[in-house]
Amino acid sequence: SFPMKRTPPQRGLTAMMRYENLLASRYIKSQKRQSVFTSVSIIAAVAIIAMFFNLYSVCMNCLENTYYSDAPYHLVFSELTEEQGEAMADFEEVRSVKLSRTQDGTVRAAVLFGSDIGDRETWLMNAAEQIGASQQYQRSKNNSMHGSYEWNDNLMMIDGIGDGAHLFKLRIFCIFFIFAVLIAFALRLIIDTAFEVSSKERERHYGVLQSIGATPEQIVRIITYEGLRLCIIGVPFGLMAGIGLAYLMYNVLLASGLSDLFQGMTNAKIYLPFSIDWKMLLVAAAVGVVWVFLSAYG
């Protein structure tokens, strides 16, 4: 008699996973109609949510361009010397400083911040002391602030600079999040329906597998591999379709007169570009993947 060879546990697990992956691939290929229907459902759902997220990003960018065109600075500090104006660029939070000379011979510094500055009046008071411009920034006895400076409140709120700006952006995001959640639940019904139709056709196959010894964990792994394959097909195409839909909707909105609304917010001629926010696309992709697996496991 020949001695029986035992397969190492790790090698046996790998072979089992390959077999489950092969079964998932064969199920998808053998039921082309259901697989195509499920893939199209995933593409449609991901495309709509990606369009929604991307349009939100485009709207925020258009607002930022509008406020920047009207006043291209976060802070204007006037009545400075040239040395004091150049010293404004030495602060860690400052992204850029543009100096211009006024009629009275002093320097005007237009400052753009690259990061949050916290309480803006405290920051400016400390900055004025460090560059030797305390006379331009004064705090009176009743704690009111005045001096030769001006804040661009609108641009600071959009860019999230300062304490009040965080509350403003949080308020906008909460409104957007409410609509996003409602749309997400509505769109998930599309994927749920597709997986329900597909699972009805596949119940017999799962019953056969269980009758020959397949465990529920193995069935779940087969479904997981199917979900991964469908995500690889549906999510990228859904993101590309979402970008196309967002661009189409953007042009429709501009043609309907939305650009005139933005132009009316400033006297300057502004440029409203269509932009793609990759972070928003990653969020849309993550939502799509979660939808797929929730529907598959359900």
Short mmCIF file of C-alpha atoms in Angstrom, two decimals:
data_model
loop_
_atom_site.label_atom_id
_atom_site.label_comp_id
_atom_site.label_asym_id
_atom_site.label_seq_id
_atom_site.Cartn_x
_atom_site.Cartn_y
_atom_site.Cartn_z
CA SER A 1 0.00 0.00 0.00
CA PHE A 2 1.13 3.52 -0.72
CA PRO A 3 1.33 6.05 2.16
CA MET A 4 -1.33 8.74 1.96
CA LYS A 5 -0.02 12.27 1.53
CA ARG A 6 -1.65 14.96 3.61
CA THR A 7 -2.11 18.35 2.02
CA PRO A 8 -0.71 21.16 4.21
CA PRO A 9 -3.52 23.32 5.67
CA GLN A 10 -2.28 26.48 3.95
CA ARG A 11 -2.03 24.79 0.56
CA GLY A 12 -5.48 23.24 1.00
CA LEU A 13 -7.00 26.61 1.87
CA THR A 14 -5.39 28.18 -1.20
CA ALA A 15 -6.70 25.42 -3.46
CA MET A 16 -10.18 25.81 -1.96
CA MET A 17 -10.14 29.56 -2.53
CA ARG A 18 -9.08 29.02 -6.14
CA TYR A 19 -11.95 26.56 -6.61
CA GLU A 20 -14.46 29.01 -5.11
CA ASN A 21 -13.09 31.76 -7.35
CA LEU A 22 -13.44 29.44 -10.36
CA LEU A 23 -17.05 28.67 -9.45
CA ALA A 24 -17.86 32.37 -9.13
CA SER A 25 -16.33 33.03 -12.55
CA ARG A 26 -18.30 30.18 -14.14
CA TYR A 27 -21.57 31.37 -12.57
CA ILE A 28 -21.07 34.83 -14.05
CA LYS A 29 -20.21 33.42 -17.50
CA SER A 30 -22.99 30.82 -17.52
CA GLN A 31 -25.71 33.32 -16.60
CA LYS A 32 -24.77 36.11 -18.96
CA ARG A 33 -28.19 37.76 -18.97
CA GLN A 34 -28.39 38.07 -15.19
CA SER A 35 -24.74 39.12 -14.95
CA VAL A 36 -25.18 41.83 -17.56
CA PHE A 37 -28.34 43.05 -15.83
CA THR A 38 -26.55 43.21 -12.47
CA SER A 39 -23.51 44.96 -13.98
CA VAL A 40 -25.68 47.55 -15.74
CA SER A 41 -27.54 48.17 -12.47
CA ILE A 42 -24.25 48.77 -10.64
CA ILE A 43 -23.01 51.08 -13.41
CA ALA A 44 -26.23 53.10 -13.35
CA ALA A 45 -26.26 53.47 -9.55
CA VAL A 46 -22.57 54.39 -9.29
CA ALA A 47 -22.91 56.81 -12.23
CA ILE A 48 -25.75 58.74 -10.61
CA ILE A 49 -24.06 59.04 -7.21
CA ALA A 50 -20.73 59.98 -8.87
CA MET A 51 -22.53 62.65 -10.90
CA PHE A 52 -24.14 64.02 -7.74
CA PHE A 53 -20.87 64.14 -5.80
CA ASN A 54 -18.94 65.67 -8.69
CA LEU A 55 -21.55 68.38 -9.29
CA TYR A 56 -21.31 69.31 -5.61
CA SER A 57 -17.54 69.71 -6.00
CA VAL A 58 -17.96 71.76 -9.21
CA CYS A 59 -20.49 74.05 -7.49
CA MET A 60 -18.10 74.72 -4.60
CA ASN A 61 -15.25 75.42 -7.03
CA CYS A 62 -17.43 77.86 -8.98
CA LEU A 63 -18.30 79.69 -5.76
CA GLU A 64 -14.63 79.85 -4.85
CA ASN A 65 -13.71 81.26 -8.29
CA THR A 66 -16.52 83.80 -8.00
CA TYR A 67 -15.40 85.11 -4.62
CA TYR A 68 -11.75 85.04 -5.68
CA SER A 69 -12.49 87.03 -8.84
CA ASP A 70 -14.32 89.66 -6.80
CA ALA A 71 -11.53 89.98 -4.19
CA PRO A 72 -8.44 87.77 -4.80
CA TYR A 73 -7.24 87.65 -1.18
CA HIS A 74 -8.13 86.37 2.27
CA LEU A 75 -6.65 89.40 4.01
CA VAL A 76 -5.53 92.85 2.90
CA PHE A 77 -3.10 94.60 5.25
CA SER A 78 -2.47 98.23 4.29
CA GLU A 79 -0.18 101.10 5.31
CA LEU A 80 2.88 98.87 5.60
CA THR A 81 6.48 99.38 4.65
CA GLU A 82 7.97 97.16 1.98
CA GLU A 83 9.93 95.21 4.60
CA GLN A 84 6.78 94.63 6.65
CA GLY A 85 4.87 93.47 3.58
CA GLU A 86 7.61 91.00 2.63
CA ALA A 87 7.70 89.74 6.22
CA MET A 88 4.05 88.64 5.90
CA ALA A 89 5.22 85.82 3.61
CA ASP A 90 7.39 84.33 6.39
CA PHE A 91 4.43 82.99 8.39
CA GLU A 92 3.77 79.27 8.12
CA GLU A 93 0.05 79.64 7.38
CA VAL A 94 0.59 82.13 4.51
CA ARG A 95 0.54 80.64 1.01
CA SER A 96 1.29 83.78 -0.99
CA VAL A 97 1.57 87.56 -0.58
CA LYS A 98 1.06 90.09 -3.36
CA LEU A 99 2.45 93.56 -2.66
CA SER A 100 1.25 96.76 -4.31
CA ARG A 101 2.16 100.37 -3.65
CA THR A 102 -0.61 102.88 -2.91
CA GLN A 103 -0.79 106.56 -3.78
CA ASP A 104 0.46 107.63 -0.35
CA GLY A 105 3.65 105.61 -0.83
CA THR A 106 2.80 102.79 1.58
CA VAL A 107 2.57 99.11 0.70
CA ARG A 108 -0.61 97.04 0.51
CA ALA A 109 -0.23 93.29 1.12
CA ALA A 110 -2.89 90.93 -0.31
CA VAL A 111 -2.50 87.67 1.62
CA LEU A 112 -3.73 84.18 0.71
CA PHE A 113 -3.59 81.50 3.40
CA GLY A 114 -2.72 77.89 2.73
CA SER A 115 -3.96 76.46 6.02
CA ASP A 116 -6.32 77.27 8.86
CA ILE A 117 -5.35 80.18 11.13
CA GLY A 118 -7.85 79.61 13.95
CA ASP A 119 -9.15 82.85 15.43
CA ARG A 120 -8.29 85.34 12.71
CA GLU A 121 -8.14 88.45 14.89
CA THR A 122 -5.73 86.78 17.29
CA TRP A 123 -3.59 85.62 14.38
CA LEU A 124 -3.48 89.10 12.84
CA MET A 125 -2.68 90.74 16.18
CA ASN A 126 0.29 88.39 16.69
CA ALA A 127 1.41 88.84 13.09
CA ALA A 128 1.26 92.64 13.37
CA GLU A 129 3.38 92.54 16.49
CA GLN A 130 6.00 90.29 14.87
CA ILE A 131 6.43 92.47 11.76
CA GLY A 132 6.31 95.71 13.74
CA ALA A 133 2.94 96.92 12.43
CA SER A 134 1.03 97.21 15.69
CA GLN A 135 -0.17 100.70 14.75
CA GLN A 136 -2.02 99.28 11.77
CA TYR A 137 -3.81 96.77 14.00
CA GLN A 138 -5.34 98.15 17.18
CA ARG A 139 -7.62 96.79 19.87
CA SER A 140 -9.61 99.44 21.73
CA LYS A 141 -10.61 99.40 25.40
CA ASN A 142 -14.05 97.94 24.65
CA ASN A 143 -12.28 95.03 22.89
CA SER A 144 -13.38 96.10 19.39
CA MET A 145 -10.86 95.70 16.57
CA HIS A 146 -10.02 98.29 13.98
CA GLY A 147 -7.10 99.18 11.77
CA SER A 148 -5.79 99.22 8.21
CA TYR A 149 -6.87 95.72 7.22
CA GLU A 150 -9.80 93.93 5.57
CA TRP A 151 -10.95 90.30 5.55
CA ASN A 152 -12.56 88.60 2.54
CA ASP A 153 -15.24 86.75 4.51
CA ASN A 154 -16.80 84.93 1.54
CA LEU A 155 -13.56 83.44 0.25
CA MET A 156 -12.44 82.51 3.75
CA MET A 157 -15.69 80.63 4.38
CA ILE A 158 -15.41 78.67 1.15
CA ASP A 159 -11.73 77.84 1.78
CA GLY A 160 -12.31 76.92 5.43
CA ILE A 161 -10.01 79.59 6.86
CA GLY A 162 -10.93 80.67 10.40
CA ASP A 163 -13.24 79.36 13.11
CA GLY A 164 -16.52 80.56 11.60
CA ALA A 165 -15.62 79.04 8.24
CA HIS A 166 -15.69 75.51 9.64
CA LEU A 167 -19.27 75.97 10.84
CA PHE A 168 -20.27 77.33 7.42
CA LYS A 169 -18.72 74.40 5.53
CA LEU A 170 -20.20 71.93 8.02
CA ARG A 171 -23.67 73.40 7.44
CA ILE A 172 -23.33 73.08 3.65
CA PHE A 173 -21.97 69.55 3.94
CA CYS A 174 -24.82 68.47 6.24
CA ILE A 175 -27.39 69.69 3.71
CA PHE A 176 -25.54 67.86 0.94
CA PHE A 177 -25.19 64.75 3.12
CA ILE A 178 -28.95 64.56 3.74
CA PHE A 179 -29.67 64.56 -0.01
CA ALA A 180 -26.80 62.12 -0.61
CA VAL A 181 -28.17 59.63 1.92
CA LEU A 182 -31.67 59.81 0.43
CA ILE A 183 -30.33 59.26 -3.08
CA ALA A 184 -28.05 56.45 -1.85
CA PHE A 185 -30.95 54.50 -0.34
CA ALA A 186 -33.03 55.02 -3.48
CA LEU A 187 -30.25 53.86 -5.79
CA ARG A 188 -29.39 50.83 -3.68
CA LEU A 189 -32.84 49.45 -4.47
CA ILE A 190 -31.69 49.12 -8.09
CA ILE A 191 -28.75 46.90 -7.08
CA ASP A 192 -30.91 44.98 -4.59
CA THR A 193 -33.40 44.17 -7.33
CA ALA A 194 -30.65 42.99 -9.68
CA PHE A 195 -29.11 40.68 -7.07
CA GLU A 196 -32.52 39.33 -6.06
CA VAL A 197 -33.28 38.33 -9.65
CA SER A 198 -29.83 36.76 -9.99
CA SER A 199 -30.03 34.88 -6.67
CA LYS A 200 -33.42 33.33 -7.55
CA GLU A 201 -31.81 31.76 -10.61
CA ARG A 202 -28.90 30.53 -8.51
CA GLU A 203 -30.65 28.97 -5.52
CA ARG A 204 -30.63 25.55 -7.16
CA HIS A 205 -26.86 25.74 -7.71
CA TYR A 206 -26.25 26.65 -4.07
CA GLY A 207 -28.49 23.76 -3.00
CA VAL A 208 -26.45 21.33 -5.08
CA LEU A 209 -23.22 22.64 -3.55
CA GLN A 210 -24.59 22.24 -0.03
CA SER A 211 -25.80 18.70 -0.81
CA ILE A 212 -22.25 17.65 -1.71
CA GLY A 213 -20.78 19.17 1.46
CA ALA A 214 -20.27 22.90 0.84
CA THR A 215 -20.46 24.93 4.05
CA PRO A 216 -22.31 28.27 4.37
CA GLU A 217 -18.92 29.98 4.71
CA GLN A 218 -17.87 28.60 1.33
CA ILE A 219 -21.11 29.82 -0.25
CA VAL A 220 -20.46 33.27 1.20
CA ARG A 221 -16.92 33.26 -0.23
CA ILE A 222 -18.29 32.36 -3.66
CA ILE A 223 -20.70 35.29 -3.41
CA THR A 224 -17.81 37.51 -2.29
CA TYR A 225 -15.78 36.60 -5.37
CA GLU A 226 -18.80 37.30 -7.57
CA GLY A 227 -19.25 40.69 -5.92
CA LEU A 228 -15.57 41.53 -6.45
CA ARG A 229 -15.75 40.63 -10.13
CA LEU A 230 -18.91 42.67 -10.61
CA CYS A 231 -17.31 45.63 -8.79
CA ILE A 232 -14.25 45.45 -11.05
CA ILE A 233 -16.57 45.69 -14.05
CA GLY A 234 -19.31 48.01 -12.78
CA VAL A 235 -17.59 50.59 -10.57
CA PRO A 236 -14.98 51.94 -13.07
CA PHE A 237 -17.56 52.17 -15.87
CA GLY A 238 -19.99 53.78 -13.42
CA LEU A 239 -17.43 56.43 -12.45
CA MET A 240 -16.69 57.23 -16.10
CA ALA A 241 -20.39 57.44 -16.88
CA GLY A 242 -20.88 59.64 -13.80
CA ILE A 243 -18.22 62.07 -15.00
CA GLY A 244 -19.90 62.22 -18.39
CA LEU A 245 -23.33 62.81 -16.84
CA ALA A 246 -21.91 65.50 -14.54
CA TYR A 247 -20.32 67.29 -17.51
CA LEU A 248 -23.61 67.10 -19.42
CA MET A 249 -25.62 68.43 -16.48
CA TYR A 250 -23.03 71.17 -15.92
CA ASN A 251 -23.44 72.45 -19.49
CA VAL A 252 -27.23 72.24 -19.20
CA LEU A 253 -27.16 74.31 -16.00
CA LEU A 254 -24.86 76.92 -17.54
CA ALA A 255 -27.08 77.14 -20.62
CA SER A 256 -30.13 77.67 -18.38
CA GLY A 257 -28.65 80.89 -16.97
CA LEU A 258 -26.77 79.67 -13.92
CA SER A 259 -23.61 81.40 -15.13
CA ASP A 260 -25.47 84.74 -15.07
CA LEU A 261 -26.19 84.14 -11.39
CA PHE A 262 -22.51 83.67 -10.63
CA GLN A 263 -21.58 86.66 -12.80
CA GLY A 264 -24.06 88.79 -10.86
CA MET A 265 -22.17 88.08 -7.63
CA THR A 266 -19.12 90.03 -8.81
CA ASN A 267 -18.24 92.87 -11.12
CA ALA A 268 -15.34 90.94 -12.58
CA LYS A 269 -15.62 88.50 -15.47
CA ILE A 270 -15.20 85.06 -13.96
CA TYR A 271 -14.21 81.70 -15.33
CA LEU A 272 -16.39 78.74 -14.33
CA PRO A 273 -14.44 75.58 -15.20
CA PHE A 274 -15.65 72.02 -15.02
CA SER A 275 -13.40 70.13 -12.61
CA ILE A 276 -13.12 66.55 -11.38
CA ASP A 277 -12.60 65.97 -7.67
CA TRP A 278 -10.89 62.59 -7.31
CA LYS A 279 -11.73 62.46 -3.60
CA MET A 280 -15.43 62.67 -4.44
CA LEU A 281 -15.00 59.91 -7.02
CA LEU A 282 -13.29 57.72 -4.43
CA VAL A 283 -16.23 58.29 -2.08
CA ALA A 284 -18.67 57.36 -4.86
CA ALA A 285 -16.64 54.22 -5.65
CA ALA A 286 -16.56 53.21 -1.97
CA VAL A 287 -20.32 53.70 -1.68
CA GLY A 288 -20.83 51.58 -4.79
CA VAL A 289 -18.67 48.74 -3.45
CA VAL A 290 -20.52 48.78 -0.11
CA TRP A 291 -23.86 48.68 -1.96
CA VAL A 292 -22.77 45.67 -4.00
CA PHE A 293 -21.71 43.59 -1.01
CA LEU A 294 -24.68 44.56 1.13
CA SER A 295 -27.00 43.51 -1.68
CA ALA A 296 -25.01 40.33 -2.43
CA TYR A 297 -24.92 39.19 1.20
CA GLY A 298 -28.55 40.18 1.69
#
